[in-house]
PDB file of C-alpha atoms in Angstrom:
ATOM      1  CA  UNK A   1       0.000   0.000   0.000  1.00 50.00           C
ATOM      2  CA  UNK A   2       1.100   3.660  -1.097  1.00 57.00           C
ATOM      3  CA  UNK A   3       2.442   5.243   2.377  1.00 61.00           C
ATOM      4  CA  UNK A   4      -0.146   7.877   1.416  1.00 71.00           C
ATOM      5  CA  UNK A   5      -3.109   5.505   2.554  1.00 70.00           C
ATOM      6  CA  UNK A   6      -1.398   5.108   5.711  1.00 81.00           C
ATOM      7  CA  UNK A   7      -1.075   8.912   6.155  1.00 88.00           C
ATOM      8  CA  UNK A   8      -4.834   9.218   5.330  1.00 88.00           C
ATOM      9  CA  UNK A   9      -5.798   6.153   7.398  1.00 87.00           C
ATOM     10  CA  UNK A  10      -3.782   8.357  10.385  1.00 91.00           C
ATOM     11  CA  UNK A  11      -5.331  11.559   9.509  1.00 93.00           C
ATOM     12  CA  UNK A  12      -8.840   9.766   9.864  1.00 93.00           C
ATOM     13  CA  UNK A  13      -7.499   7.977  13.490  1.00 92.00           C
ATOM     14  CA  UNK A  14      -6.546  11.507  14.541  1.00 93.00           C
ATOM     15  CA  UNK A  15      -9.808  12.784  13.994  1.00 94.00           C
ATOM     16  CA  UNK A  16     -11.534   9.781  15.586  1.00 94.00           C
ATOM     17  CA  UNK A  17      -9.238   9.980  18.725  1.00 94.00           C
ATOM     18  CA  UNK A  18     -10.687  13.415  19.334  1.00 94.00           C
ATOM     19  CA  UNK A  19     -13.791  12.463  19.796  1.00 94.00           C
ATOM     20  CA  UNK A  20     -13.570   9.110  21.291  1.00 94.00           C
ATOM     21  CA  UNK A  21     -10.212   8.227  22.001  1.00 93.00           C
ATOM     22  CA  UNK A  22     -10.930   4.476  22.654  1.00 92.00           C
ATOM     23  CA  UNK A  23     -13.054   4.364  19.315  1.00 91.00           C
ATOM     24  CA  UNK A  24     -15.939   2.622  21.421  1.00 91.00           C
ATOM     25  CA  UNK A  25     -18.622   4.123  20.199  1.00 91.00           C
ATOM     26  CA  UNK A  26     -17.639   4.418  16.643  1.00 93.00           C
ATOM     27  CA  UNK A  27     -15.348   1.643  15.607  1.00 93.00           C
ATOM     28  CA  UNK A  28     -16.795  -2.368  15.752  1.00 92.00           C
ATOM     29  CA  UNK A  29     -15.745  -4.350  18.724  1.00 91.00           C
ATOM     30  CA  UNK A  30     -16.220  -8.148  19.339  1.00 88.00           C
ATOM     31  CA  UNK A  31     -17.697  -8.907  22.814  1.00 88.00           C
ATOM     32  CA  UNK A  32     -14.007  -9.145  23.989  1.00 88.00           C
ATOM     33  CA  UNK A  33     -12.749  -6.138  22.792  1.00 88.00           C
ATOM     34  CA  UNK A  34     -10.871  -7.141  19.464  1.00 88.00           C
ATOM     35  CA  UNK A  35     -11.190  -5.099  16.744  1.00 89.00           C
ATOM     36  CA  UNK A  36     -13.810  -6.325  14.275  1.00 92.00           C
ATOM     37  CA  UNK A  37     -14.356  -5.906  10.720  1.00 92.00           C
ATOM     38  CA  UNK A  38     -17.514  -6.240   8.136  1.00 92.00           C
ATOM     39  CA  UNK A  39     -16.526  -6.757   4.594  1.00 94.00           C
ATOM     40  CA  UNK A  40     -17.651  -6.872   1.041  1.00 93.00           C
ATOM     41  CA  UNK A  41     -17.847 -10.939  -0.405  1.00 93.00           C
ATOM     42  CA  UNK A  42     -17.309  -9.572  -3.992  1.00 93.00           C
ATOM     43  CA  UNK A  43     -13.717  -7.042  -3.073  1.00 93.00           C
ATOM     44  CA  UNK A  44     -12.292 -10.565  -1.266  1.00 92.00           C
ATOM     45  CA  UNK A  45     -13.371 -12.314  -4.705  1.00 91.00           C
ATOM     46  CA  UNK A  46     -11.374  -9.705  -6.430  1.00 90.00           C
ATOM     47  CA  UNK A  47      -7.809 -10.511  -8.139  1.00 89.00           C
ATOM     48  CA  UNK A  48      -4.840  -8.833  -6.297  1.00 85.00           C
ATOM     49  CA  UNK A  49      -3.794  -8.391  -2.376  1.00 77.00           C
ATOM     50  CA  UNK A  50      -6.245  -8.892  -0.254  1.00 80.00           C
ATOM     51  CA  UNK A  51      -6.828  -6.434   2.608  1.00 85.00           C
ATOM     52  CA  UNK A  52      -9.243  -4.971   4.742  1.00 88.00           C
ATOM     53  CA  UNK A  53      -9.948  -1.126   4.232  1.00 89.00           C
ATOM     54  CA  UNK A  54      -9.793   0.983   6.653  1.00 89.00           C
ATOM     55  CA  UNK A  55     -14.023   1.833   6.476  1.00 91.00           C
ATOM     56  CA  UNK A  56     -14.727  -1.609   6.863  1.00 93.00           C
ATOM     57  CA  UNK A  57     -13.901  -1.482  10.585  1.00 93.00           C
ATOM     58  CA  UNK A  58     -16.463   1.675  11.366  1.00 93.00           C
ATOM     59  CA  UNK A  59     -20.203   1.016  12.987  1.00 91.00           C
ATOM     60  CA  UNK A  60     -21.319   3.429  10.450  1.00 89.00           C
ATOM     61  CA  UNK A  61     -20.028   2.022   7.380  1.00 91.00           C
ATOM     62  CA  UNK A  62     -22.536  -0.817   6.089  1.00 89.00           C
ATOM     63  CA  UNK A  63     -22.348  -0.977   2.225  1.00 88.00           C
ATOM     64  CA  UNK A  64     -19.900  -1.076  -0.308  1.00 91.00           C
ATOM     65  CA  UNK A  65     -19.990   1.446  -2.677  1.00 89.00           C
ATOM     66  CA  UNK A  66     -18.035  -0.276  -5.729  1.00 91.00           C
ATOM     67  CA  UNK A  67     -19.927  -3.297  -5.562  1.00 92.00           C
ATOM     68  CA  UNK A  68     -23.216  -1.822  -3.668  1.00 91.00           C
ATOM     69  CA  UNK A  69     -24.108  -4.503  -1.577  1.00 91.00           C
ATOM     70  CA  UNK A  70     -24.207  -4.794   1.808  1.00 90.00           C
ATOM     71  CA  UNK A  71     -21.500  -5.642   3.818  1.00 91.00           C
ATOM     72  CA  UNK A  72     -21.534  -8.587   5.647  1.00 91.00           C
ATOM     73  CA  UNK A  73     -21.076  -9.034   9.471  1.00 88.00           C
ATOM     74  CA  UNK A  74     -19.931 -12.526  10.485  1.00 92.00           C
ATOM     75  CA  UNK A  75     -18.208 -16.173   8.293  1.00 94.00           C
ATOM     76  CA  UNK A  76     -21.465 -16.984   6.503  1.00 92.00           C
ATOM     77  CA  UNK A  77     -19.923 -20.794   7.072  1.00 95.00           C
ATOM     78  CA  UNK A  78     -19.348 -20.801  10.905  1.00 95.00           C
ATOM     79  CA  UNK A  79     -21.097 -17.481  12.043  1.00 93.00           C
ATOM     80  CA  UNK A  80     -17.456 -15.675  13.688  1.00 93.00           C
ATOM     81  CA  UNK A  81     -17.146 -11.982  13.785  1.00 92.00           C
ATOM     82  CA  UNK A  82     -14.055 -10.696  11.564  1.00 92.00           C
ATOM     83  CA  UNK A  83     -11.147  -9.562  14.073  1.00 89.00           C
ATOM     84  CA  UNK A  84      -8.144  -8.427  12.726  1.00 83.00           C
ATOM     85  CA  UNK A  85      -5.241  -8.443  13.569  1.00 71.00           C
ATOM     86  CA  UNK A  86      -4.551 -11.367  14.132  1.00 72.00           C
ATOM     87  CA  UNK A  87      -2.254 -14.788  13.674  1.00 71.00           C
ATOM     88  CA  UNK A  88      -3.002 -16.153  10.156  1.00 72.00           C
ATOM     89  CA  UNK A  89      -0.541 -18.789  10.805  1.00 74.00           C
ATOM     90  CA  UNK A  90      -2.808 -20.977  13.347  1.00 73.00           C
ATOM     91  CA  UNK A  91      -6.152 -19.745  11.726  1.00 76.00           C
ATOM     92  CA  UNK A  92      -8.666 -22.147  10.774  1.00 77.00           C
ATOM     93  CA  UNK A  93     -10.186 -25.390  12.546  1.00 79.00           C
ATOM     94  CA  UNK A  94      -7.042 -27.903  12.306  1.00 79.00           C
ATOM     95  CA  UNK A  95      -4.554 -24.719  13.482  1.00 76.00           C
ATOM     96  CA  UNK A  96      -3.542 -25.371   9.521  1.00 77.00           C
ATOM     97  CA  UNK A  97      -3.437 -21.594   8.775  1.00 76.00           C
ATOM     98  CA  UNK A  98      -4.762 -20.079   5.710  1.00 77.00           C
ATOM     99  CA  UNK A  99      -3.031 -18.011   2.967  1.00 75.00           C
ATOM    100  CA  UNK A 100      -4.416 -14.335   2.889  1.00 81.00           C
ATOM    101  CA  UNK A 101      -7.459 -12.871   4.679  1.00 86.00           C
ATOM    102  CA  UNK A 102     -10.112 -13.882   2.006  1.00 90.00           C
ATOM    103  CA  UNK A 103     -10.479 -16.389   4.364  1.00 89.00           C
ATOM    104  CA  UNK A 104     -12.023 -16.913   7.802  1.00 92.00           C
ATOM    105  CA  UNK A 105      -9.323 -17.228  10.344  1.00 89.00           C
ATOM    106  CA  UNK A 106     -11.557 -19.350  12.494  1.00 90.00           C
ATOM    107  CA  UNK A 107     -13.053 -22.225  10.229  1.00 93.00           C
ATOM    108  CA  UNK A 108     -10.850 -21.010   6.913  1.00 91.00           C
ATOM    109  CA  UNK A 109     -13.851 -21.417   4.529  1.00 93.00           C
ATOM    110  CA  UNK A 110     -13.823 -18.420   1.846  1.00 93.00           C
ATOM    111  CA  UNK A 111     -15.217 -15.520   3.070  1.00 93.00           C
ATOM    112  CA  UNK A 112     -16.733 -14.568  -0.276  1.00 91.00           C
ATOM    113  CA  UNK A 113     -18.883 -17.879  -0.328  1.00 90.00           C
ATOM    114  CA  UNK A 114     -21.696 -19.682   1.234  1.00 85.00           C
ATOM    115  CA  UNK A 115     -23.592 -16.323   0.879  1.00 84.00           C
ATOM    116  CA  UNK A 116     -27.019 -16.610  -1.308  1.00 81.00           C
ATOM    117  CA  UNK A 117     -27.836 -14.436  -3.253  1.00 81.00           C
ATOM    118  CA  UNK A 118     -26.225 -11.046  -3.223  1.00 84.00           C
ATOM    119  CA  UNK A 119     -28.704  -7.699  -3.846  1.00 85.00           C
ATOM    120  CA  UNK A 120     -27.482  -4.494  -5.022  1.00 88.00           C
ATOM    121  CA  UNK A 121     -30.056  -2.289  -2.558  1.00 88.00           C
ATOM    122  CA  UNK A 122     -29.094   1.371  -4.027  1.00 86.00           C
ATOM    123  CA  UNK A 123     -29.448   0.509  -7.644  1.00 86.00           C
ATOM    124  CA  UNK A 124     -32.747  -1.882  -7.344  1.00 87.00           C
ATOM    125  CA  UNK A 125     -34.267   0.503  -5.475  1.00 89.00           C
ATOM    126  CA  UNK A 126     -34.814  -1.821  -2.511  1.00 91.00           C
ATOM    127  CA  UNK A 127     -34.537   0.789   0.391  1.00 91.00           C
ATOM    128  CA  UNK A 128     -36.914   2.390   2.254  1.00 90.00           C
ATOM    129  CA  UNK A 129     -36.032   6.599   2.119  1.00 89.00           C
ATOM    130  CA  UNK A 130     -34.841   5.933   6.217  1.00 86.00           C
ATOM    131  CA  UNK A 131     -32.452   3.060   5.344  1.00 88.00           C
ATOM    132  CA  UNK A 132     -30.789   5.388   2.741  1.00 87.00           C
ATOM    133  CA  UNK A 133     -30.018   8.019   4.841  1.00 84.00           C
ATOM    134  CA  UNK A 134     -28.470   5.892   7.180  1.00 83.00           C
ATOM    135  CA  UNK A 135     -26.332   4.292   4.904  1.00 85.00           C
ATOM    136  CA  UNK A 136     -25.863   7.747   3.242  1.00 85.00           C
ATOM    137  CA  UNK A 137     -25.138   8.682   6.777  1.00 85.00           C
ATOM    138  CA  UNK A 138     -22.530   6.439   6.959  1.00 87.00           C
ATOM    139  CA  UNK A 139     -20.699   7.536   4.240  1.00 87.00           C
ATOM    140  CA  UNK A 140     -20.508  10.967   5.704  1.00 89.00           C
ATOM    141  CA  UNK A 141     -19.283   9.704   9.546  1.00 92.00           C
ATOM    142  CA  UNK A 142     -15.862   9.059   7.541  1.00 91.00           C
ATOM    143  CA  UNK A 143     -16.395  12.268   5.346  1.00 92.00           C
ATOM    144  CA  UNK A 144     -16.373  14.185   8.449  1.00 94.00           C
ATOM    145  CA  UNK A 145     -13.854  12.551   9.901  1.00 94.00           C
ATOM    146  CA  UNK A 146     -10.989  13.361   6.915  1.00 93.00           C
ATOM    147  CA  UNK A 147     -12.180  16.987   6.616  1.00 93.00           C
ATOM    148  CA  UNK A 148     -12.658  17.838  10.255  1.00 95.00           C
ATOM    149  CA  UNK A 149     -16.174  18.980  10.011  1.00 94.00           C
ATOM    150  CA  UNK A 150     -19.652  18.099   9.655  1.00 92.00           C
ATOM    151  CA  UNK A 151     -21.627  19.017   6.668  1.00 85.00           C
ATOM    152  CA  UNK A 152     -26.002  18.961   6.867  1.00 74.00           C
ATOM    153  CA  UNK A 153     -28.056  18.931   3.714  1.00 70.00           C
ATOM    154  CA  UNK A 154     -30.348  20.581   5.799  1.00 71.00           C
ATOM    155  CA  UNK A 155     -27.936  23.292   6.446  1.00 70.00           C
ATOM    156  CA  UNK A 156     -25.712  24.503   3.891  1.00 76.00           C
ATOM    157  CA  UNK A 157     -23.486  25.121   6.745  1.00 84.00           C
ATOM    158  CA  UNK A 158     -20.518  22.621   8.367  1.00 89.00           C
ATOM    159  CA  UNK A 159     -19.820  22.037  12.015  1.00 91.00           C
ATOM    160  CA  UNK A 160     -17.320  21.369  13.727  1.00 94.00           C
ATOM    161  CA  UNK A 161     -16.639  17.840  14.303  1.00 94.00           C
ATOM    162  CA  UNK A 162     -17.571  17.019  17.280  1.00 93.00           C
ATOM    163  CA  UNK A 163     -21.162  17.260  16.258  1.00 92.00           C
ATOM    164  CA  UNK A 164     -20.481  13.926  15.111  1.00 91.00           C
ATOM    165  CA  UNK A 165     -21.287  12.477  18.137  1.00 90.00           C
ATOM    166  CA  UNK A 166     -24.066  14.982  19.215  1.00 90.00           C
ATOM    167  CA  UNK A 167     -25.450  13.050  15.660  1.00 88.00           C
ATOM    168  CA  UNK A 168     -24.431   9.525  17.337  1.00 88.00           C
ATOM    169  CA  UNK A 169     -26.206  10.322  20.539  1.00 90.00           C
ATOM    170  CA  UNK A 170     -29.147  11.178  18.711  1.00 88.00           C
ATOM    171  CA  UNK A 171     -29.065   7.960  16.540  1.00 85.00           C
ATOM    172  CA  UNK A 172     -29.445   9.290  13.494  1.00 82.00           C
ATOM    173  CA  UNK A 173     -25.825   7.321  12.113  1.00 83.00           C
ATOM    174  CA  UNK A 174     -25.504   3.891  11.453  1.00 79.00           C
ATOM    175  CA  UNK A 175     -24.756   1.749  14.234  1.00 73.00           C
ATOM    176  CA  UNK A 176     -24.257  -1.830  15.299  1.00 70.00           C
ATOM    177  CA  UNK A 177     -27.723  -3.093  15.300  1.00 71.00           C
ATOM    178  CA  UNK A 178     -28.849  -1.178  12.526  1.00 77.00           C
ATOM    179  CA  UNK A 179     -29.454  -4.363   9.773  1.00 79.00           C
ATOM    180  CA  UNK A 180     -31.019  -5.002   6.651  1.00 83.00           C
ATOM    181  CA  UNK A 181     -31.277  -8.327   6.435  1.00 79.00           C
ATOM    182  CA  UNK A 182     -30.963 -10.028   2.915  1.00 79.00           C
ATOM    183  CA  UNK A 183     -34.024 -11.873   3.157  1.00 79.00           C
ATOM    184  CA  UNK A 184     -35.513  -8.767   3.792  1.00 86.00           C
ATOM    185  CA  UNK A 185     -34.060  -7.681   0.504  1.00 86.00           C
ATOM    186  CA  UNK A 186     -34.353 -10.911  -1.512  1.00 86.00           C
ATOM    187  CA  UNK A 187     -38.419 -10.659  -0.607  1.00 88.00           C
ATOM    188  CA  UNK A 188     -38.437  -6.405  -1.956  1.00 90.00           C
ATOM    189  CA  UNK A 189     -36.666  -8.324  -4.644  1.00 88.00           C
ATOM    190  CA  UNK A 190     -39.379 -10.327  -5.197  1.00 87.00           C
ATOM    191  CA  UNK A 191     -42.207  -8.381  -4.816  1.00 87.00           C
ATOM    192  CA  UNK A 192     -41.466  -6.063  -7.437  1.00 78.00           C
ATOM    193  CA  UNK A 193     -42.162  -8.686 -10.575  1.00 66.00           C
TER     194      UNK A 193
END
């Protein structure tokens, strides 16, 4: 990776640490406290280096905008939460260790698979107007976050950042029980032919 993504991946951390310094109420935690990760199926099924960016790891941040899907929460093969970092050379079942982190570290099955059907909510239309905003909303917790401020379409004006979490309080951003569940989206899906 360029050292500018780790410059911007800083800048961001900066910003977070000045508003919650532990990242508890804005970053995703596993009931133990290890860092925990949601990710795209269709980036890991990519060609190239696989990694986890750095929006993947952010309560607010539940859909992937290249592929626009959802992102996905837990192994769809043995139901584990995504923490990173950690050893990839005793990951899997056997302690065998798997290759690169396309793979679950706990039962090494391919993240990417064992998934259904995948929807593309934004461009079929299968949101309801509040279920937009929040995931527009959680586009803009990291948009704040790199330029310091927060910006309203009901206000042409920007705030400082540490509205952010006067917004989190209020529970208007994305957070860690907000879920649309595909079977919620496969049966939208359905409903429109």
């Amino acid at each position: 990776m360029p050292a500018s993504s780790f410059a911007l991946a800083e800048h961001i951390f900066a910003g977070l640490r000045s508003l919650d310094p532990l990242g508890h109420n804005f970053l995703l935690w596993t009931e133990c406290r290890k860092a925990r990760y949601r990710y795209c199926p269709l980036c890991l099924e990519e060609p190239g280096c696989k990694f986890f960016p750095l929006h993947w790891r952010f309560k607010a941040w539940r859909w992937c905008p290249v592929h626009d899907c959802l992102l996905e929460d837990v192994c769809a093969h043995c139901s584990a939460p995504v923490t990173l970092p950690d050893t990839m050379i005793n990951a899997g079942p056997d302690k065998q260790g798997v290759a690169t982190l396309q793979y679950c570290l706990q039962c090494a099955n391919p993240l990417s698979s064992g998934l259904g059907k995948i929807f593309h909510p934004v461009a079929d239309d299968l949101l309801t107007s509040a279920e937009r905003v929040f995931l527009m909303n959680g586009r803009a917790v990291l948009a704040a976050l790199l330029h310091r401020s927060v910006y309203s379409d009901q206000s042409d004006k920007r705030r400082p950042l540490a509205y952010l979490e006067t917004m989190r309080k209020f529970g208007v951003l994305p957070h860690e029980y907000f879920e649309i569940p595909s079977s919620l989206l496969e049966r939208r899906f359905s409903q429109r032919f």
